[in-house]
Amino acid sequence: MLYKILALLLCSGCSFTPLCDCSKGLCDVSDAHIDVDVIAERDGQKLRRFILDALRNLRLAKKGYRLTITLDFSEKPFAHSSDGNAKRLRLSYRADVILKDEKGKEIFSQPISVHTGVNIAGAHREVILALYGRNNNALLRELSSRIVENIRVFLISEN
């Protein structure tokens, strides 16, 4: 019985098939090539994933580029009540975006930011989420779309 299973495994082969057939020249490695560097912290990992998803289907570049992002997060309490406690928080992400060409020369640099307000006075669910870490996927997704849009406009105007 063991020999039959071993023979079956040896004869089955690999079921992996590529998405494009490079042997026929259908996929070109040089087109739409923007590498996104790793971004620090958990929020940076989420932002990088959103940016890669947005860039996947766009054909923006004819040359190779490297995108470097430094992410900064801030929470600022405001709308204080008479007892001195804050009723709202202003959540802000700021991304310092740097795009370099294939020679390493910086060709685009711009800070991009997004902001939102959160009610912490009566929103128990949001306070509990804040206790277990920030859950700002919508804000990070908006930031990623702004970053991709700025890069897209720059590359279109450059070409």
Coordinates of N, CA and C in Angstrom, one line a residue:
M1 N 0.8 -1.2 0.0 CA 0.0 0.0 0.0 C 0.9 1.3 0.0
L2 N 2.0 1.2 0.8 CA 2.8 2.4 0.8 C 3.5 2.7 -0.5
Y3 N 3.8 1.6 -1.3 CA 4.4 1.8 -2.6 C 3.5 2.5 -3.6
K4 N 2.2 2.1 -3.4 CA 1.2 2.7 -4.3 C 1.1 4.2 -4.1
I5 N 1.1 4.6 -2.8 CA 1.0 6.0 -2.4 C 2.2 6.8 -2.9
L6 N 3.4 6.2 -2.7 CA 4.6 6.8 -3.1 C 4.7 7.0 -4.6
A7 N 4.2 5.9 -5.4 CA 4.2 6.0 -6.8 C 3.2 7.1 -7.3
L8 N 2.1 7.2 -6.6 CA 1.1 8.2 -7.0 C 1.6 9.6 -6.7
L9 N 2.3 9.8 -5.6 CA 2.9 11.1 -5.3 C 4.0 11.5 -6.3
L10 N 4.8 10.5 -6.7 CA 5.9 10.8 -7.7 C 5.4 11.1 -9.1
C11 N 4.2 10.5 -9.5 CA 3.7 10.6 -10.8 C 2.7 11.8 -10.9
S12 N 2.3 12.3 -9.8 CA 1.2 13.4 -9.9 C 1.7 14.7 -10.4
G13 N 3.0 15.0 -10.1 CA 3.5 16.3 -10.6 C 3.0 17.5 -9.8
C14 N 3.4 18.7 -10.3 CA 3.1 19.9 -9.6 C 1.9 20.5 -10.3
S15 N 1.0 21.0 -9.5 CA -0.2 21.7 -10.1 C -0.1 23.2 -10.2
F16 N 1.1 23.7 -10.0 CA 1.3 25.1 -10.0 C 1.4 25.6 -11.5
T17 N 0.6 26.6 -11.8 CA 0.7 27.2 -13.2 C 0.9 28.7 -13.0
P18 N 1.8 29.3 -13.7 CA 1.9 30.8 -13.6 C 0.7 31.5 -14.2
L19 N 0.6 32.8 -13.8 CA -0.5 33.6 -14.2 C -0.3 34.1 -15.7
C20 N 0.9 34.2 -16.1 CA 1.2 34.6 -17.5 C 2.3 33.7 -18.0
D21 N 2.3 33.5 -19.3 CA 3.3 32.6 -20.0 C 4.5 33.5 -20.5
C22 N 5.5 33.5 -19.7 CA 6.7 34.3 -20.0 C 7.5 33.7 -21.2
S23 N 7.3 32.4 -21.4 CA 8.1 31.8 -22.5 C 7.6 32.4 -23.9
K24 N 6.4 32.9 -24.0 CA 5.9 33.4 -25.2 C 6.0 34.9 -25.3
G25 N 6.6 35.5 -24.2 CA 6.8 37.0 -24.2 C 5.6 37.7 -23.8
L26 N 4.7 37.1 -23.1 CA 3.4 37.7 -22.7 C 3.5 38.6 -21.5
C27 N 4.6 38.3 -20.7 CA 4.8 39.2 -19.5 C 6.1 39.8 -19.6
D28 N 6.2 41.1 -19.4 CA 7.4 41.8 -19.5 C 7.7 42.3 -18.1
V29 N 8.9 42.0 -17.6 CA 9.2 42.3 -16.2 C 9.5 43.8 -16.1
S30 N 9.8 44.5 -17.1 CA 10.2 45.9 -17.0 C 9.0 46.9 -17.0
D31 N 7.8 46.5 -17.4 CA 6.7 47.5 -17.4 C 6.0 47.5 -16.1
A32 N 5.5 48.7 -15.7 CA 4.7 48.9 -14.5 C 5.4 48.4 -13.3
H33 N 6.6 48.9 -13.1 CA 7.5 48.3 -12.0 C 7.8 49.3 -11.0
I34 N 7.0 49.3 -9.9 CA 7.3 50.1 -8.7 C 7.4 49.2 -7.5
D35 N 8.6 49.2 -6.9 CA 8.9 48.4 -5.7 C 8.5 49.3 -4.5
V36 N 7.8 48.7 -3.6 CA 7.5 49.4 -2.3 C 8.3 48.8 -1.2
D37 N 9.1 49.7 -0.6 CA 9.9 49.2 0.6 C 9.0 48.9 1.7
V38 N 9.6 48.1 2.6 CA 8.9 47.7 3.9 C 8.7 49.0 4.7
I39 N 7.5 49.1 5.3 CA 7.1 50.2 6.2 C 7.0 49.7 7.6
A40 N 7.6 50.4 8.5 CA 7.7 50.0 9.9 C 6.4 49.9 10.6
E41 N 6.3 49.1 11.6 CA 5.1 48.9 12.5 C 4.0 48.2 11.8
R42 N 3.0 47.8 12.5 CA 1.8 47.0 12.0 C 1.0 47.9 11.0
D43 N 0.8 49.2 11.4 CA 0.0 50.0 10.5 C 0.8 50.2 9.2
G44 N 2.1 50.2 9.2 CA 2.9 50.3 8.0 C 2.8 49.1 7.1
Q45 N 2.7 47.9 7.7 CA 2.4 46.7 7.0 C 1.1 46.7 6.3
K46 N 0.1 47.2 7.0 CA -1.3 47.3 6.4 C -1.2 48.3 5.2
L47 N -0.6 49.5 5.4 CA -0.5 50.5 4.4 C 0.2 50.0 3.2
R48 N 1.3 49.3 3.4 CA 2.1 48.7 2.2 C 1.2 47.7 1.5
R49 N 0.4 46.9 2.1 CA -0.4 45.9 1.5 C -1.5 46.6 0.6
F50 N -2.1 47.7 1.2 CA -3.1 48.5 0.4 C -2.5 49.1 -0.8
I51 N -1.2 49.6 -0.7 CA -0.6 50.3 -1.8 C -0.3 49.2 -2.9
L52 N 0.3 48.1 -2.5 CA 0.6 47.0 -3.4 C -0.7 46.6 -4.2
D53 N -1.8 46.5 -3.5 CA -3.1 46.1 -4.1 C -3.5 47.2 -5.1
A54 N -3.3 48.4 -4.8 CA -3.7 49.5 -5.7 C -2.8 49.6 -6.9
L55 N -1.5 49.3 -6.7 CA -0.6 49.4 -7.8 C -0.6 48.1 -8.8
R56 N -1.2 47.1 -8.3 CA -1.1 45.8 -9.0 C -1.6 45.9 -10.4
N57 N -2.8 46.5 -10.6 CA -3.4 46.6 -11.9 C -3.1 47.8 -12.7
L58 N -2.4 48.7 -12.1 CA -2.1 50.0 -12.9 C -0.8 49.8 -13.7
R59 N -0.8 50.3 -14.8 CA 0.4 50.4 -15.7 C 0.9 51.8 -15.7
L60 N 1.6 52.1 -14.6 CA 2.1 53.5 -14.4 C 3.4 53.8 -15.0
A61 N 4.3 52.9 -14.9 CA 5.7 53.2 -15.2 C 6.3 52.4 -16.3
K62 N 7.2 53.0 -17.1 CA 7.9 52.3 -18.1 C 9.3 51.9 -17.6
K63 N 9.7 52.5 -16.5 CA 11.0 52.2 -15.9 C 10.8 51.7 -14.5
G64 N 11.8 51.3 -13.9 CA 11.8 50.8 -12.5 C 11.9 51.9 -11.5
Y65 N 11.0 51.9 -10.5 CA 11.0 52.9 -9.4 C 11.0 52.2 -8.0
R66 N 11.5 52.9 -7.0 CA 11.4 52.4 -5.6 C 10.7 53.4 -4.8
L67 N 9.7 53.0 -4.1 CA 8.8 53.8 -3.3 C 9.2 53.6 -1.8
T68 N 9.6 54.7 -1.1 CA 9.9 54.6 0.3 C 9.0 55.5 1.1
I69 N 8.4 54.9 2.2 CA 7.4 55.7 2.9 C 7.7 55.6 4.4
T70 N 7.7 56.7 5.1 CA 7.8 56.8 6.5 C 6.5 57.2 7.1
L71 N 5.9 56.4 7.9 CA 4.6 56.6 8.4 C 4.6 57.1 9.9
D72 N 3.8 58.1 10.1 CA 3.7 58.7 11.5 C 2.2 58.8 11.9
F73 N 1.9 58.4 13.1 CA 0.5 58.5 13.6 C 0.4 59.4 14.8
S74 N -0.7 60.1 14.9 CA -0.9 61.0 16.1 C -2.3 61.0 16.5
E75 N -2.5 61.0 17.8 CA -3.9 61.2 18.4 C -3.9 62.5 19.2
K76 N -4.8 63.3 18.9 CA -4.9 64.6 19.6 C -6.3 64.7 20.2
P77 N -6.4 64.8 21.5 CA -7.8 65.0 22.1 C -8.2 66.4 21.9
F78 N -9.5 66.6 21.7 CA -10.1 67.9 21.6 C -11.6 67.8 22.0
A79 N -12.3 68.9 21.9 CA -13.7 69.0 22.4 C -13.8 68.6 23.8
H80 N -13.1 69.3 24.7 CA -13.1 68.9 26.1 C -14.4 69.4 26.8
S81 N -14.9 68.6 27.7 CA -16.1 68.9 28.5 C -15.7 69.7 29.7
S82 N -16.7 70.1 30.5 CA -16.5 70.9 31.6 C -15.7 70.3 32.7
D83 N -15.7 68.9 32.7 CA -14.8 68.2 33.7 C -13.4 68.0 33.3
G84 N -13.1 68.4 32.1 CA -11.7 68.4 31.6 C -11.4 67.2 30.8
N85 N -12.3 66.2 30.6 CA -12.1 65.1 29.8 C -12.4 65.4 28.3
A86 N -11.7 64.8 27.5 CA -11.9 64.9 26.0 C -13.1 64.1 25.6
K87 N -13.8 64.7 24.7 CA -15.0 64.0 24.1 C -14.6 63.4 22.7
R88 N -13.6 63.9 22.1 CA -13.3 63.5 20.7 C -11.8 63.4 20.6
L89 N -11.4 62.5 19.7 CA -10.0 62.4 19.3 C -9.8 62.7 17.8
R90 N -8.7 63.4 17.5 CA -8.4 63.6 16.1 C -7.3 62.6 15.8
L91 N -7.5 61.7 14.9 CA -6.5 60.7 14.4 C -5.9 61.1 13.1
S92 N -4.6 61.1 13.1 CA -3.9 61.6 11.9 C -2.8 60.6 11.5
Y93 N -2.7 60.3 10.2 CA -1.6 59.6 9.6 C -0.9 60.6 8.7
R94 N 0.4 60.6 8.8 CA 1.2 61.4 7.8 C 2.3 60.4 7.2
A95 N 2.3 60.4 5.9 CA 3.2 59.6 5.2 C 4.2 60.5 4.4
D96 N 5.5 60.3 4.7 CA 6.5 61.0 3.9 C 6.9 60.1 2.8
V97 N 6.5 60.4 1.6 CA 6.6 59.6 0.4 C 7.8 60.0 -0.4
I98 N 8.6 59.1 -0.8 CA 9.8 59.4 -1.6 C 9.8 58.3 -2.7
L99 N 9.9 58.8 -4.0 CA 10.0 57.9 -5.1 C 11.3 58.2 -5.8
K100 N 12.0 57.1 -6.0 CA 13.4 57.1 -6.6 C 13.3 56.4 -7.9
D101 N 14.1 56.8 -8.8 CA 14.2 56.1 -10.1 C 15.2 55.0 -10.0
E102 N 15.4 54.3 -11.1 CA 16.3 53.1 -11.1 C 17.7 53.4 -10.8
K103 N 18.1 54.6 -10.9 CA 19.5 55.0 -10.5 C 19.6 55.4 -9.1
G104 N 18.5 55.5 -8.3 CA 18.5 55.9 -6.9 C 18.4 57.4 -6.7
K105 N 18.1 58.1 -7.8 CA 17.9 59.6 -7.7 C 16.4 59.8 -7.3
E106 N 16.3 60.7 -6.3 CA 15.0 61.1 -5.8 C 14.3 62.0 -6.8
I107 N 13.1 61.5 -7.3 CA 12.4 62.3 -8.3 C 11.1 62.9 -7.8
F108 N 10.6 62.3 -6.7 CA 9.3 62.8 -6.1 C 9.4 62.6 -4.6
S109 N 9.0 63.7 -3.9 CA 9.0 63.7 -2.5 C 7.9 64.6 -2.0
Q110 N 7.0 64.0 -1.2 CA 5.9 64.8 -0.7 C 5.3 64.2 0.5
P111 N 4.9 65.0 1.5 CA 4.2 64.5 2.7 C 2.7 64.4 2.3
I112 N 2.0 63.3 2.7 CA 0.6 63.1 2.4 C 0.0 62.7 3.7
S113 N -1.2 63.3 4.0 CA -1.8 63.0 5.3 C -3.3 62.9 5.2
V114 N -3.8 62.1 6.1 CA -5.3 61.9 6.3 C -5.6 62.1 7.7
H115 N -6.9 62.6 8.0 CA -7.3 62.9 9.3 C -8.8 62.4 9.5
T116 N -9.1 62.1 10.7 CA -10.5 61.8 11.0 C -10.7 62.1 12.5
G117 N -12.0 62.3 12.8 CA -12.3 62.5 14.2 C -13.1 61.3 14.8
V118 N -12.9 61.0 16.0 CA -13.5 59.8 16.7 C -14.2 60.3 17.9
N119 N -15.4 60.0 18.1 CA -16.2 60.3 19.3 C -15.8 59.3 20.4
I120 N -15.2 59.7 21.5 CA -14.8 58.8 22.6 C -15.7 59.0 23.8
A121 N -16.6 59.9 23.8 CA -17.4 60.1 25.0 C -18.5 59.1 25.1
G122 N -19.2 58.7 24.0 CA -20.3 57.8 24.1 C -20.1 56.6 23.2
A123 N -19.0 56.4 22.7 CA -18.8 55.2 21.8 C -18.0 54.2 22.5
H124 N -18.6 53.3 23.2 CA -17.9 52.3 24.0 C -17.2 51.3 23.1
R125 N -17.7 51.0 21.9 CA -17.0 50.1 21.0 C -15.7 50.6 20.6
E126 N -15.7 51.9 20.3 CA -14.4 52.5 19.8 C -13.4 52.6 20.9
V127 N -13.8 52.8 22.1 CA -12.9 52.8 23.3 C -12.3 51.4 23.5
I128 N -13.1 50.4 23.4 CA -12.6 49.0 23.5 C -11.7 48.7 22.4
L129 N -11.9 49.1 21.2 CA -11.0 48.9 20.1 C -9.7 49.6 20.3
A130 N -9.8 50.8 20.9 CA -8.6 51.5 21.2 C -7.7 50.8 22.3
L131 N -8.4 50.1 23.2 CA -7.6 49.4 24.2 C -6.8 48.2 23.6
Y132 N -7.4 47.6 22.6 CA -6.7 46.5 22.0 C -5.9 46.9 20.7
G133 N -5.6 48.1 20.6 CA -4.8 48.6 19.4 C -5.7 49.3 18.4
R134 N -5.1 50.2 17.6 CA -5.8 50.9 16.7 C -6.4 50.0 15.6
N135 N -7.6 50.3 15.2 CA -8.2 49.6 14.0 C -8.6 50.7 13.0
N136 N -7.6 51.2 12.3 CA -7.8 52.3 11.3 C -7.6 51.9 9.9
N137 N -8.2 50.7 9.5 CA -8.1 50.2 8.2 C -8.7 51.2 7.2
A138 N -9.8 51.8 7.5 CA -10.4 52.7 6.5 C -9.5 53.9 6.3
L139 N -8.9 54.4 7.3 CA -8.0 55.6 7.2 C -6.8 55.2 6.5
L140 N -6.2 54.1 6.7 CA -5.0 53.6 6.0 C -5.3 53.4 4.5
R141 N -6.5 52.9 4.2 CA -6.9 52.6 2.8 C -7.1 54.0 2.1
E142 N -7.6 55.0 2.8 CA -7.7 56.3 2.2 C -6.3 56.9 1.9
L143 N -5.4 56.7 2.9 CA -4.1 57.2 2.7 C -3.4 56.5 1.5
S144 N -3.6 55.2 1.4 CA -2.9 54.5 0.3 C -3.5 55.0 -1.0
S145 N -4.8 55.2 -1.1 CA -5.3 55.7 -2.4 C -4.8 57.1 -2.7
R146 N -4.6 58.0 -1.7 CA -4.0 59.3 -2.0 C -2.6 59.2 -2.4
I147 N -1.8 58.3 -1.8 CA -0.4 58.1 -2.2 C -0.3 57.6 -3.7
V148 N -1.1 56.6 -4.0 CA -1.1 56.1 -5.4 C -1.6 57.1 -6.4
E149 N -2.6 57.9 -6.0 CA -3.1 59.0 -6.9 C -2.0 60.0 -7.2
N150 N -1.3 60.5 -6.1 CA -0.2 61.4 -6.2 C 0.9 60.9 -7.1
I151 N 1.3 59.7 -6.9 CA 2.3 59.1 -7.8 C 1.9 58.9 -9.2
R152 N 0.6 58.5 -9.4 CA 0.1 58.4 -10.7 C 0.1 59.7 -11.5
V153 N -0.4 60.8 -10.8 CA -0.4 62.1 -11.5 C 1.0 62.6 -11.8
F154 N 2.0 62.3 -10.9 CA 3.4 62.7 -11.1 C 4.0 61.9 -12.3
L155 N 3.7 60.6 -12.4 CA 4.3 59.8 -13.5 C 3.7 60.1 -14.8
I156 N 2.4 60.4 -14.8 CA 1.7 60.8 -16.0 C 2.3 62.2 -16.5
S157 N 2.5 63.1 -15.6 CA 3.0 64.4 -16.0 C 4.5 64.3 -16.4
E158 N 5.2 63.4 -15.9 CA 6.6 63.2 -16.2 C 6.7 62.6 -17.6
N159 N 5.9 61.7 -18.0 CA 5.9 61.0 -19.3 C 5.3 61.9 -20.3

